[in-house]
mmCIF file of C-alpha atoms and ligand atoms in Angstrom:
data_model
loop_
_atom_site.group_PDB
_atom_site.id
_atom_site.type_symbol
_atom_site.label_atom_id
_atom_site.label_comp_id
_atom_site.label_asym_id
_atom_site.label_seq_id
_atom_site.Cartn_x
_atom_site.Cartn_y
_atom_site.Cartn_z
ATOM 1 C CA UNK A 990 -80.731 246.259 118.264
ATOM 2 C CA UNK A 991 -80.715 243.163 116.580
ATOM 3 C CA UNK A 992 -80.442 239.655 117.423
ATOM 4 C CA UNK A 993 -78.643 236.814 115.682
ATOM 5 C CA UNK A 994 -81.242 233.592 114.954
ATOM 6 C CA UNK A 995 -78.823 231.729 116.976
ATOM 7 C CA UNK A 996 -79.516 233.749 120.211
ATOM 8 C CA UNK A 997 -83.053 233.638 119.806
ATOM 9 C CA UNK A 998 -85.379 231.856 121.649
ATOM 10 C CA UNK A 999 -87.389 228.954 119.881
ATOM 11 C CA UNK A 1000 -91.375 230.396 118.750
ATOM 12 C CA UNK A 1001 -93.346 230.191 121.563
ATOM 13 C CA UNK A 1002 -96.600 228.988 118.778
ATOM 14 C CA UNK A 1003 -97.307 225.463 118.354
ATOM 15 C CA UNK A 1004 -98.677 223.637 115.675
ATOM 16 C CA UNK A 1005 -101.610 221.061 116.310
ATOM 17 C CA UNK A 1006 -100.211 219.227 112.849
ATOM 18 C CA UNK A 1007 -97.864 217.262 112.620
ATOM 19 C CA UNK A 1008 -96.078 218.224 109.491
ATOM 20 C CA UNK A 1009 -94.398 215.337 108.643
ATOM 21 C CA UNK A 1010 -97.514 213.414 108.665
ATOM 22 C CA UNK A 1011 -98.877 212.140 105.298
ATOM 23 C CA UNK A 1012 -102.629 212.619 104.598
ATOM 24 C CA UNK A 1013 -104.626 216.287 105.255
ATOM 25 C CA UNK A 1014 -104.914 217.637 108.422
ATOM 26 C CA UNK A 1015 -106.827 220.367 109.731
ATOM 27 C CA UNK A 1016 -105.512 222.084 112.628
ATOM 28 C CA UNK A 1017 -103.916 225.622 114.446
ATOM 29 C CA UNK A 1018 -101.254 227.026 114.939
ATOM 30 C CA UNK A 1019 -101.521 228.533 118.671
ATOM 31 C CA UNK A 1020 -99.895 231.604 120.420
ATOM 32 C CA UNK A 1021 -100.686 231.456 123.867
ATOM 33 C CA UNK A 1022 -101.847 235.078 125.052
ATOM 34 C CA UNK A 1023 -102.784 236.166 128.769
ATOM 35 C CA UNK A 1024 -105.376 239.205 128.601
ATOM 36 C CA UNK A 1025 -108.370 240.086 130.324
ATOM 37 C CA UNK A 1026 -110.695 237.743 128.061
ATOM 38 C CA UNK A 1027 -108.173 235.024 128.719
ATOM 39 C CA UNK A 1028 -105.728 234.559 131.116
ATOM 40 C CA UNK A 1029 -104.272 231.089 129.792
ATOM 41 C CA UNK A 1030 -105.242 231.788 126.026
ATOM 42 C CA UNK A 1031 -104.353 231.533 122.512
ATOM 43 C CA UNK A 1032 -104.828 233.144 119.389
ATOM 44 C CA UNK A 1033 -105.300 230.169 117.039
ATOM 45 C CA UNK A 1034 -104.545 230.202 113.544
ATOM 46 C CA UNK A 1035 -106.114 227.864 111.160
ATOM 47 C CA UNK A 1036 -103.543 225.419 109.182
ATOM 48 C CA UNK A 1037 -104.001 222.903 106.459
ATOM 49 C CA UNK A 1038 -101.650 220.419 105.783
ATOM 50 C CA UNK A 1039 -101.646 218.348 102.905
ATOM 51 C CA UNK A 1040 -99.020 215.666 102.528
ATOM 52 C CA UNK A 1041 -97.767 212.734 100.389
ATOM 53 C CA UNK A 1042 -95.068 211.097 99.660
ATOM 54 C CA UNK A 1043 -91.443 212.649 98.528
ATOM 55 C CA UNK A 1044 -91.603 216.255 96.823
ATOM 56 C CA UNK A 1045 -91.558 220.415 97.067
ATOM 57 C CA UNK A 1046 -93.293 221.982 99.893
ATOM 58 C CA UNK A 1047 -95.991 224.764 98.720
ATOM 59 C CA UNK A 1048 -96.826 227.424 101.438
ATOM 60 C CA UNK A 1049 -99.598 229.226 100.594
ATOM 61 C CA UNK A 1050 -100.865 232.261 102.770
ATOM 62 C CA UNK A 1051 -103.739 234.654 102.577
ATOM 63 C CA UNK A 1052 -105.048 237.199 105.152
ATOM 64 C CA UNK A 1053 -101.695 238.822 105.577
ATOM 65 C CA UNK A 1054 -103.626 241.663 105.765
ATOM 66 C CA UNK A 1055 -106.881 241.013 107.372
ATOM 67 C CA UNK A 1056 -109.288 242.875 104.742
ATOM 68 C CA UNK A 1057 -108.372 240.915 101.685
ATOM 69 C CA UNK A 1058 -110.867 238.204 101.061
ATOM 70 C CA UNK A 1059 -109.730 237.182 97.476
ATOM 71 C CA UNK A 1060 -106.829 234.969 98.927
ATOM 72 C CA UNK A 1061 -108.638 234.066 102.262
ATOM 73 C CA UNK A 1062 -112.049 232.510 100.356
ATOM 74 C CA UNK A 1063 -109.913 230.705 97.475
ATOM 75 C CA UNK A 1064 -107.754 229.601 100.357
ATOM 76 C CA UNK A 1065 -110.528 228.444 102.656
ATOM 77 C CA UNK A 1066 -112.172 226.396 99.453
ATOM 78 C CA UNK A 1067 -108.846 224.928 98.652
ATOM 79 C CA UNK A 1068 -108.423 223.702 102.370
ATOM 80 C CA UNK A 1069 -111.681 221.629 102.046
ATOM 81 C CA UNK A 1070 -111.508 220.916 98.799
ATOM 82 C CA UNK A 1071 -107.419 219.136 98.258
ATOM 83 C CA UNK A 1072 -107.159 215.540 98.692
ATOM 84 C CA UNK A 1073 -103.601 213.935 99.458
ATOM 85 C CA UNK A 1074 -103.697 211.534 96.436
ATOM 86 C CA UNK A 1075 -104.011 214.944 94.576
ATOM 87 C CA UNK A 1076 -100.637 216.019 95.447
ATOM 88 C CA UNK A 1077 -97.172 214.976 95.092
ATOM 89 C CA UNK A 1078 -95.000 216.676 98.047
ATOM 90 C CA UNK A 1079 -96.812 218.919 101.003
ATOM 91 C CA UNK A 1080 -99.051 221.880 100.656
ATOM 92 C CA UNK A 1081 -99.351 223.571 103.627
ATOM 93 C CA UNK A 1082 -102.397 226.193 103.489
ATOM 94 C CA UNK A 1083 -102.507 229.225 105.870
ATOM 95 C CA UNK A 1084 -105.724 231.522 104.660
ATOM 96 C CA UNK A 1085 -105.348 233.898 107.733
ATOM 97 C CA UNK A 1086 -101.744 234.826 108.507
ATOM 98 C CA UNK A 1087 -102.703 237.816 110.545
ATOM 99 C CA UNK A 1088 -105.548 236.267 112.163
ATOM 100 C CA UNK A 1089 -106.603 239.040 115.079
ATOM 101 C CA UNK A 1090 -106.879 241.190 111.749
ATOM 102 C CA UNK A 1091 -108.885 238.877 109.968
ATOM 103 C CA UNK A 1092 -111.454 238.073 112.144
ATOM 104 C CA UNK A 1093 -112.250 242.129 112.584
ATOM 105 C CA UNK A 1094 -111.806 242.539 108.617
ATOM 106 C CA UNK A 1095 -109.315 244.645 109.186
ATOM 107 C CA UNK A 1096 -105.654 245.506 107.423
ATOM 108 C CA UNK A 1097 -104.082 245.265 110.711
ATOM 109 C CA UNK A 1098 -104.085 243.548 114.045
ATOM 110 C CA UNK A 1099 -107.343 243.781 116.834
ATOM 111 C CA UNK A 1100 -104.607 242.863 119.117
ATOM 112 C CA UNK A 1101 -101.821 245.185 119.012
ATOM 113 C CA UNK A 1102 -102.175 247.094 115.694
ATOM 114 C CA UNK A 1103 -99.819 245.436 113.926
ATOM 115 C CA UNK A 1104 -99.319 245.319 110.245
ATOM 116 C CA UNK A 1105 -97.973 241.694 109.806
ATOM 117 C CA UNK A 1106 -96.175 243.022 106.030
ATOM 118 C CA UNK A 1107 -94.265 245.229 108.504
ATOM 119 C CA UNK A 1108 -93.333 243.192 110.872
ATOM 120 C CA UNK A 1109 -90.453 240.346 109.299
ATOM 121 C CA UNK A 1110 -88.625 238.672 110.086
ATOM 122 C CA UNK A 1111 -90.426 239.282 113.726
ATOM 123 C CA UNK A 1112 -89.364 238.627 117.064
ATOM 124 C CA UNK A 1113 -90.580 235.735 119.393
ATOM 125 C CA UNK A 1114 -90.198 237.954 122.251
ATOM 126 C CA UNK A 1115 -92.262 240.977 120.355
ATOM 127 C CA UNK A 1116 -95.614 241.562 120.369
ATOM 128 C CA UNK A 1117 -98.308 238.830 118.961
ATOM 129 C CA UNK A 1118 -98.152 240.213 115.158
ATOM 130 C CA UNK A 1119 -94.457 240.031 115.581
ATOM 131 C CA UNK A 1120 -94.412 236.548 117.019
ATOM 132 C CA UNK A 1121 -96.728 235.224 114.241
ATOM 133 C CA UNK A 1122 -93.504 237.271 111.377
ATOM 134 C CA UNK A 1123 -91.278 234.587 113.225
ATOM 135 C CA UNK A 1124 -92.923 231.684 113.565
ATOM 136 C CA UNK A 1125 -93.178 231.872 109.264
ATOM 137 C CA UNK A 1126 -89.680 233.228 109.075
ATOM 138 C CA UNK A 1127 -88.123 230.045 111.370
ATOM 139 C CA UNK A 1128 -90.523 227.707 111.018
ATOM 140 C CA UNK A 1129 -92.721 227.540 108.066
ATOM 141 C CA UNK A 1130 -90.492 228.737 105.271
ATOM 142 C CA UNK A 1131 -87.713 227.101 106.257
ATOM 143 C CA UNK A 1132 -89.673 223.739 105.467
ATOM 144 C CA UNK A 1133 -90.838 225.239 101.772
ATOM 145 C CA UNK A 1134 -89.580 225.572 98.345
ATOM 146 C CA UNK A 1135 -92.212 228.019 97.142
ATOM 147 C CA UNK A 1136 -94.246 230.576 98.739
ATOM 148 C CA UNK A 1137 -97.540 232.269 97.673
ATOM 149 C CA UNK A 1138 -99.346 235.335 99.436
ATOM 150 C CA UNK A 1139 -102.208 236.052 97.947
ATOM 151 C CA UNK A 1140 -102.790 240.005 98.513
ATOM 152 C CA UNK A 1141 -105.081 242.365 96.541
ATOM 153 C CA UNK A 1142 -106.149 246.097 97.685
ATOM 154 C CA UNK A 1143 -108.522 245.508 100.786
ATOM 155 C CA UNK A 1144 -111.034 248.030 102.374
ATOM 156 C CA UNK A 1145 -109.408 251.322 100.881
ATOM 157 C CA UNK A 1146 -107.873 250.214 97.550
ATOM 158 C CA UNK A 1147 -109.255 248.122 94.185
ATOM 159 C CA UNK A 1148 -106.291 246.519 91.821
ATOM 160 C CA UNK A 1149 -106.141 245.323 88.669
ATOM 161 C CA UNK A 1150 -105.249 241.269 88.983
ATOM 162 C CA UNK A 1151 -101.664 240.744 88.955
ATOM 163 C CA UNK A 1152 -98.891 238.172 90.097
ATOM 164 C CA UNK A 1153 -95.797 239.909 90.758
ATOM 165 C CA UNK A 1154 -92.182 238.759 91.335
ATOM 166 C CA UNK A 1155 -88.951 240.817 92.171
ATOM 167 C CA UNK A 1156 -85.983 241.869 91.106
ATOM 168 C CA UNK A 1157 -83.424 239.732 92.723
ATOM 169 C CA UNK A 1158 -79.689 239.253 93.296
ATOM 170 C CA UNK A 1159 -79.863 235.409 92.268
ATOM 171 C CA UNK A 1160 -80.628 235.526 88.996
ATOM 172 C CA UNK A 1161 -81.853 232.019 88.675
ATOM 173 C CA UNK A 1162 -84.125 233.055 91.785
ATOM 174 C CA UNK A 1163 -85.478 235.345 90.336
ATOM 175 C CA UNK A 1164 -86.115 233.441 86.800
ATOM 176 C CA UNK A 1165 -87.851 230.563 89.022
ATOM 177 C CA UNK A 1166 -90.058 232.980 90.512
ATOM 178 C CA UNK A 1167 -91.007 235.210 88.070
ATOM 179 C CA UNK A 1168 -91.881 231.661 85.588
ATOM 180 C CA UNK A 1169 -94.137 230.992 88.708
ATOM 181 C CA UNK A 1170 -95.997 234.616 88.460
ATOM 182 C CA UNK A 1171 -96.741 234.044 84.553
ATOM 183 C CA UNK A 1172 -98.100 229.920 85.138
ATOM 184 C CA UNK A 1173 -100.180 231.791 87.880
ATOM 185 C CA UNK A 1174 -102.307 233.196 84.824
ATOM 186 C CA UNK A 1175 -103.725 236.238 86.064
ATOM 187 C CA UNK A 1176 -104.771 239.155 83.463
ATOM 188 C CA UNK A 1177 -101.749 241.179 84.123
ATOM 189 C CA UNK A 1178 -98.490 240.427 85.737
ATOM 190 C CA UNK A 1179 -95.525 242.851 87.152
ATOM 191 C CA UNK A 1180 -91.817 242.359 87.800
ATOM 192 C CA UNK A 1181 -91.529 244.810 90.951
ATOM 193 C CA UNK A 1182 -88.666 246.444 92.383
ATOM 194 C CA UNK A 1183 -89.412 247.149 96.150
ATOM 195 C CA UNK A 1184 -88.196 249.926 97.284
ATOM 196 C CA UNK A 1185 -88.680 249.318 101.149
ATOM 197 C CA UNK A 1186 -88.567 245.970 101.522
ATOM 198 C CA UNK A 1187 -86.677 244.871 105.176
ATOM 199 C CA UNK A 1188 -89.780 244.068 106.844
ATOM 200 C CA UNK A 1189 -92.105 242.491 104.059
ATOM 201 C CA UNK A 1190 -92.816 238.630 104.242
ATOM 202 C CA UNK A 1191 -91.144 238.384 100.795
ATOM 203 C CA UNK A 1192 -87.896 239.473 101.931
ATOM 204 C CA UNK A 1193 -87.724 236.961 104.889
ATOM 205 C CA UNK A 1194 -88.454 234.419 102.170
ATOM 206 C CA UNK A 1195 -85.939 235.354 99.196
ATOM 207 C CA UNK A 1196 -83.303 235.999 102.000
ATOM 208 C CA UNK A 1197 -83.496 231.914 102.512
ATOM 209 C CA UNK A 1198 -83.477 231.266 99.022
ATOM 210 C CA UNK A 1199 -86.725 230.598 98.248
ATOM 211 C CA UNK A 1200 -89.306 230.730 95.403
ATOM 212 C CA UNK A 1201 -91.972 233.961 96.334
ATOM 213 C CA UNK A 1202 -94.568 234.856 94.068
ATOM 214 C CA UNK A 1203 -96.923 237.275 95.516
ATOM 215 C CA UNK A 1204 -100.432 238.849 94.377
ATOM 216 C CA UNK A 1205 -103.003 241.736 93.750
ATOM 217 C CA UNK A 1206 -106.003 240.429 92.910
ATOM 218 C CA UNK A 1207 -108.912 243.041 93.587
ATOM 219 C CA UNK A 1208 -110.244 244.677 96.804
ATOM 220 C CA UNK A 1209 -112.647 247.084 98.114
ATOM 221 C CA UNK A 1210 -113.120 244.777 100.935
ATOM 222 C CA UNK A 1211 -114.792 241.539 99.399
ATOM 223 C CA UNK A 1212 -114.388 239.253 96.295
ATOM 224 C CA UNK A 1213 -116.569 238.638 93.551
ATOM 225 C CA UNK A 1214 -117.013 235.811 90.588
ATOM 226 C CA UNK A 1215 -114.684 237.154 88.780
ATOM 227 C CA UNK A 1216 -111.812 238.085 90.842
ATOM 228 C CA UNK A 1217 -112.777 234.317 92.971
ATOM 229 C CA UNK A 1218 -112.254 232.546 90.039
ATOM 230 C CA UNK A 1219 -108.669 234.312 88.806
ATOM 231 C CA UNK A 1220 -107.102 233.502 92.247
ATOM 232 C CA UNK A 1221 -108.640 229.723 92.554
ATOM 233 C CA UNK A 1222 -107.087 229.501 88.997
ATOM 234 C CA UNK A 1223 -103.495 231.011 89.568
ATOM 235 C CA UNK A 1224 -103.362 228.497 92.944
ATOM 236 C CA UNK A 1225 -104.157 226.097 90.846
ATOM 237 C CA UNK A 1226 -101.831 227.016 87.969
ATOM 238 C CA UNK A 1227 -98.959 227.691 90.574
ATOM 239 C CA UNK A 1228 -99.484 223.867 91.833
ATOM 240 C CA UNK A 1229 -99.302 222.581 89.020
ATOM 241 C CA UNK A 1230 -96.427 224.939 87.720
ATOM 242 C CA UNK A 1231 -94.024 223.639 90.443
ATOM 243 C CA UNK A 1232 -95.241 220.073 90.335
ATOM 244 C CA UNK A 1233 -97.191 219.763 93.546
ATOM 245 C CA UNK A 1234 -100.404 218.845 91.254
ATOM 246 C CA UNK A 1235 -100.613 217.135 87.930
ATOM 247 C CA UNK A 1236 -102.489 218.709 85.512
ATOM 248 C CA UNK A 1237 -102.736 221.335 82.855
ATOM 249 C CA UNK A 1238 -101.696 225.224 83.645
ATOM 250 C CA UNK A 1239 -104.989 226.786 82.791
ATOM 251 C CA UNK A 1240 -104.894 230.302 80.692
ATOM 252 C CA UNK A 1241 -106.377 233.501 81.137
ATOM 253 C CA UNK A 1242 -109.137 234.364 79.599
ATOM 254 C CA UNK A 1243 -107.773 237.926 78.700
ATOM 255 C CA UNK A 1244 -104.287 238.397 77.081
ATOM 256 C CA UNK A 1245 -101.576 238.755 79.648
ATOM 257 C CA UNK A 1246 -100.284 242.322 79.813
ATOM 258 C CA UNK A 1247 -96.637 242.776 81.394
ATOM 259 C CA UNK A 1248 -96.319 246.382 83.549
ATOM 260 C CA UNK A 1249 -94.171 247.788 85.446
ATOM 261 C CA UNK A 1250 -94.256 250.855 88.378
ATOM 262 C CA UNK A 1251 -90.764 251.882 87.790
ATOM 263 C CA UNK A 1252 -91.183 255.175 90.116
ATOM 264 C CA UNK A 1253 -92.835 257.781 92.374
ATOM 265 C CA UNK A 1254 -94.796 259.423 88.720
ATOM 266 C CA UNK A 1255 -96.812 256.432 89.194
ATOM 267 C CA UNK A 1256 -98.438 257.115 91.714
ATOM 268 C CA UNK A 1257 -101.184 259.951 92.385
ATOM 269 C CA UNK A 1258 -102.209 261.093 96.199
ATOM 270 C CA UNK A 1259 -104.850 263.392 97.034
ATOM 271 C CA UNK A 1260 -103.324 266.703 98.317
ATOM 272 C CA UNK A 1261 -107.305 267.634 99.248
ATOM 273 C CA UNK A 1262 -110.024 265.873 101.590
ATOM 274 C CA UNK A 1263 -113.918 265.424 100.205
ATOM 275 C CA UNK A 1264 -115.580 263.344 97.539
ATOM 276 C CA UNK A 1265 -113.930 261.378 94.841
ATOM 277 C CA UNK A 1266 -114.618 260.743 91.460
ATOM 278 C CA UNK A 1267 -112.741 258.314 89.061
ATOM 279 C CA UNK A 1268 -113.087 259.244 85.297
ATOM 280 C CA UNK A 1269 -111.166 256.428 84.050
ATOM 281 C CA UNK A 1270 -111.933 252.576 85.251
ATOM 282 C CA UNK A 1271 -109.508 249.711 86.541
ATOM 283 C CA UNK A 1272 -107.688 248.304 83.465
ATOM 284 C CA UNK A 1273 -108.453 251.788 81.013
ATOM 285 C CA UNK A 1274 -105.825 253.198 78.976
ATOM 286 C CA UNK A 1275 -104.539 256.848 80.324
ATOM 287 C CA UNK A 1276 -102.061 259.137 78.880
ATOM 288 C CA UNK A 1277 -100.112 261.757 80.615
ATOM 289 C CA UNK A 1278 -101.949 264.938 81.537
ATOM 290 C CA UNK A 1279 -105.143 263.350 81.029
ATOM 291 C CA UNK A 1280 -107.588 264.159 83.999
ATOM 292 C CA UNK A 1281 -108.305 260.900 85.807
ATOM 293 C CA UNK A 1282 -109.786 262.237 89.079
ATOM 294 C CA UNK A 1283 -111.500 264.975 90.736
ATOM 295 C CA UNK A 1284 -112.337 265.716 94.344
ATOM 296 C CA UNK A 1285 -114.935 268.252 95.028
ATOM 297 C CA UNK A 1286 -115.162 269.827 98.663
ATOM 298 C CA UNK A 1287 -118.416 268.171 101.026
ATOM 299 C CA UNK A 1288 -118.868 271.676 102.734
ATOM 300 C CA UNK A 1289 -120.819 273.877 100.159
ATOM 301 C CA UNK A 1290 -122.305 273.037 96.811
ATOM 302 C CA UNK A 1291 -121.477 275.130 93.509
ATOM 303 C CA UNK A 1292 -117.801 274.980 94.154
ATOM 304 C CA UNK A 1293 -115.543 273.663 91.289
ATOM 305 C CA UNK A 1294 -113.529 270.466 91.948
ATOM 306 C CA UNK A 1295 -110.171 269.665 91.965
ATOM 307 C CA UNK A 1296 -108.797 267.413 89.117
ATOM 308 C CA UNK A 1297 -106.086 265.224 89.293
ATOM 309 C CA UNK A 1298 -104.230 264.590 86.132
ATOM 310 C CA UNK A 1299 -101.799 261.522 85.241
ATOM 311 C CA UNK A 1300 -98.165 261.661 85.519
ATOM 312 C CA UNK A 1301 -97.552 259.614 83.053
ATOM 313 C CA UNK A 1302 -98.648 257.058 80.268
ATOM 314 C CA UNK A 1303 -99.609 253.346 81.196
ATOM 315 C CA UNK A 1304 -103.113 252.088 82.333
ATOM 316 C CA UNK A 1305 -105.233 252.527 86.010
ATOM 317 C CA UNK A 1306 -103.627 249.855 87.871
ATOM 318 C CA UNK A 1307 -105.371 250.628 91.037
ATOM 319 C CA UNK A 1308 -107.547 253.008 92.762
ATOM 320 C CA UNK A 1309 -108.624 254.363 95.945
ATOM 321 C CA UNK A 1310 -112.068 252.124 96.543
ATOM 322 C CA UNK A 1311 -114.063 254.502 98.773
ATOM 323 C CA UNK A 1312 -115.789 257.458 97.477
ATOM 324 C CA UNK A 1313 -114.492 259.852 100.636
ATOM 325 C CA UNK A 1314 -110.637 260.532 100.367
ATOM 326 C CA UNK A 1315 -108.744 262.256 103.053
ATOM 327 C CA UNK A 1316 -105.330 264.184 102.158
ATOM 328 C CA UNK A 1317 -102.447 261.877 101.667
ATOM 329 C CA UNK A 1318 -104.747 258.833 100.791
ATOM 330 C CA UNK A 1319 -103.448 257.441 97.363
ATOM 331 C CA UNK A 1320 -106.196 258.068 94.334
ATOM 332 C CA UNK A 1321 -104.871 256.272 91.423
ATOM 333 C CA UNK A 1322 -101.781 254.058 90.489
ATOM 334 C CA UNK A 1323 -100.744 254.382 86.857
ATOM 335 C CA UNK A 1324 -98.348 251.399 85.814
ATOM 336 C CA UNK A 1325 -96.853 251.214 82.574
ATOM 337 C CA UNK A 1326 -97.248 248.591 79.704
ATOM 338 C CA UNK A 1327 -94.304 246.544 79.239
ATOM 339 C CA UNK A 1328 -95.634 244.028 77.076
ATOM 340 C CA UNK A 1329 -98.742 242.828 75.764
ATOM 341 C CA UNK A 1330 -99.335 239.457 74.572
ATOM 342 C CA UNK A 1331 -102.244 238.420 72.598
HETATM 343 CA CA1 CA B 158 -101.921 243.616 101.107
#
């Protein structure tokens, strides 16, 4: 059953910040717990604030999931690195949404199991990934204009860089957000559809009107040069793109290439479990029939693998990171080309 706003309780986190305050301030936001470890605990979630004078507030969130570092470094940098005379309005920085996840490297919660994407717009009275979903739904995006989450594949998965916007109602919503997906300047960038969307953190945000631009930016469980410096770039570019920052938008060193995942031929899941082998990279080029996988069985040797073909045209968008796959796990994502500039 669900509950109005107006019957619910207010969130039992605090902040340590007070976000009205001009300057930066480092602080938490705190969920008290009682456990074994702790009887008068909290969980306590790192916050940056970064404020001055009138203008937009940018929320910026990484560790949503726990295992993607991409947004969680760039985010941790940025916290250190902004100065308030650098920005025009407030920035407030979140690196670890899920926080029992991150701190275990993990997709979902040490605390409960719960997979914060899945959990909006929460419930104060839920369990602690649910009351972190509704402290962001009521609190933090209510004081924001524009949100980034900065996502990309974690442990299991490796993705091509991509901002992404959706497919909205408002059509001047969506126009705002998806101009805030191309200034973010990644290699590639996708206009999704979601298909199940009722408990993602993007659909708490559009639902209030506001900007959400949300990213892939890599995985397999770390970040590297590369894949640092796209997402310190397209934070950049998106601060500067809805006038928290003055500056220049900074372009991509590749051509941007427009795709889209318009249905279920896109993707490709392993109907077998043993060892996996990729025969096309991130990025390549793949037409439909072509093999693109094969999976050969760990318990005897001599035995002919399994291939996996593409369902369609379009390029390897992303792919299952570890070499061991397990029936049901996805293998490859093919997206199609849209566009290609450059
Ligand atoms: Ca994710």
């Amino acid at each position: 059953m669900s509950k109005q706003p107006g019957q619910q309780r207010p969130s039992p986190i605090s902040a340590t910040v007070d976000f009205d305050a001009e300057g930066v301030q480092h602080g938490f936001l705190k969920l008290p717990i009682s456990n074994d470890e702790s009887a008068w605990g909290a969980v306590m979630i790192p916050v940056t604030v970064v404020k001055r004078g009138e203008g937009p507030t940018a929320l910026l969130t990484g560790g949503n999931h726990g295992d993607e570092y991409e947004g969680i470094t760039a985010l941790q940098k940025l916290s250190s690195r902004l100065r308030a005379e650098d920005v025009q309005g407030r920035v407030i920085i979140v690196p670890m949404m899920n926080t029992p996840a991150c701190t275990v490297g993990r997709r979902t919660s040490s605390m409960d199991g719960g997979n914060l994407n899945r959990s909006f717009p929460g419930d104060p009275d839920g369990s602690v990934t649910e009351k972190i979903a509704d402290y962001f739904t009521r609190v933090l995006v209510p004081m924001s204009d524009v949100v980034l989450d900065l996502h990309s594949g974690g442990r299991t998965l490796d993705i091509i860089p991509f901002a992404a916007s959706h497919v909205l109602d408002d059509a001047d919503q969506q126009r705002r957000a998806l101009e805030g997906a191309k200034a973010f300047g990644a290699p590639y960038a996708i206009m999704m559809f979601e298909l199940d969307a009722e408990a993602l953190f993007d659909t708490a945000v559009e639902r209030q009107g506001k900007i959400f631009v949300a990213t892939e930016l890599g995985g397999g469980g770390t970040s590297t040069p590369e894949s640092l410096a796209i997402t310190e770039r397209g934070i950049d570019n998106f601060l500067v793109h809805y006038g928290l920052v003055e500056g220049e938008l900074q372009a991509p060193a590749e051509p941007q290439i427009y795709l889209d995942m318009p249905d279920a031929s896109c993707y490709v899941q392993s109907e077998h479990t043993g060892l996996l082998e990729l025969t096309v990279a991130l990025g390549d080029p793949v037409t439909e029939g072509q093999v693109i996988a094969r999976v050969y069985d760990m318990t005897r040797s001599g035995v002919a693998p399994i291939e996996y073909r593409a369902g369609r045209d379009g390029v390897l968008a992303a792919r299952r990171f570890p070499a061991s796959v397990n029936m049901g796990d996805t293998i490859a994502v093919i997206a199609e080309v849209v566009e290609s500039l450059g």
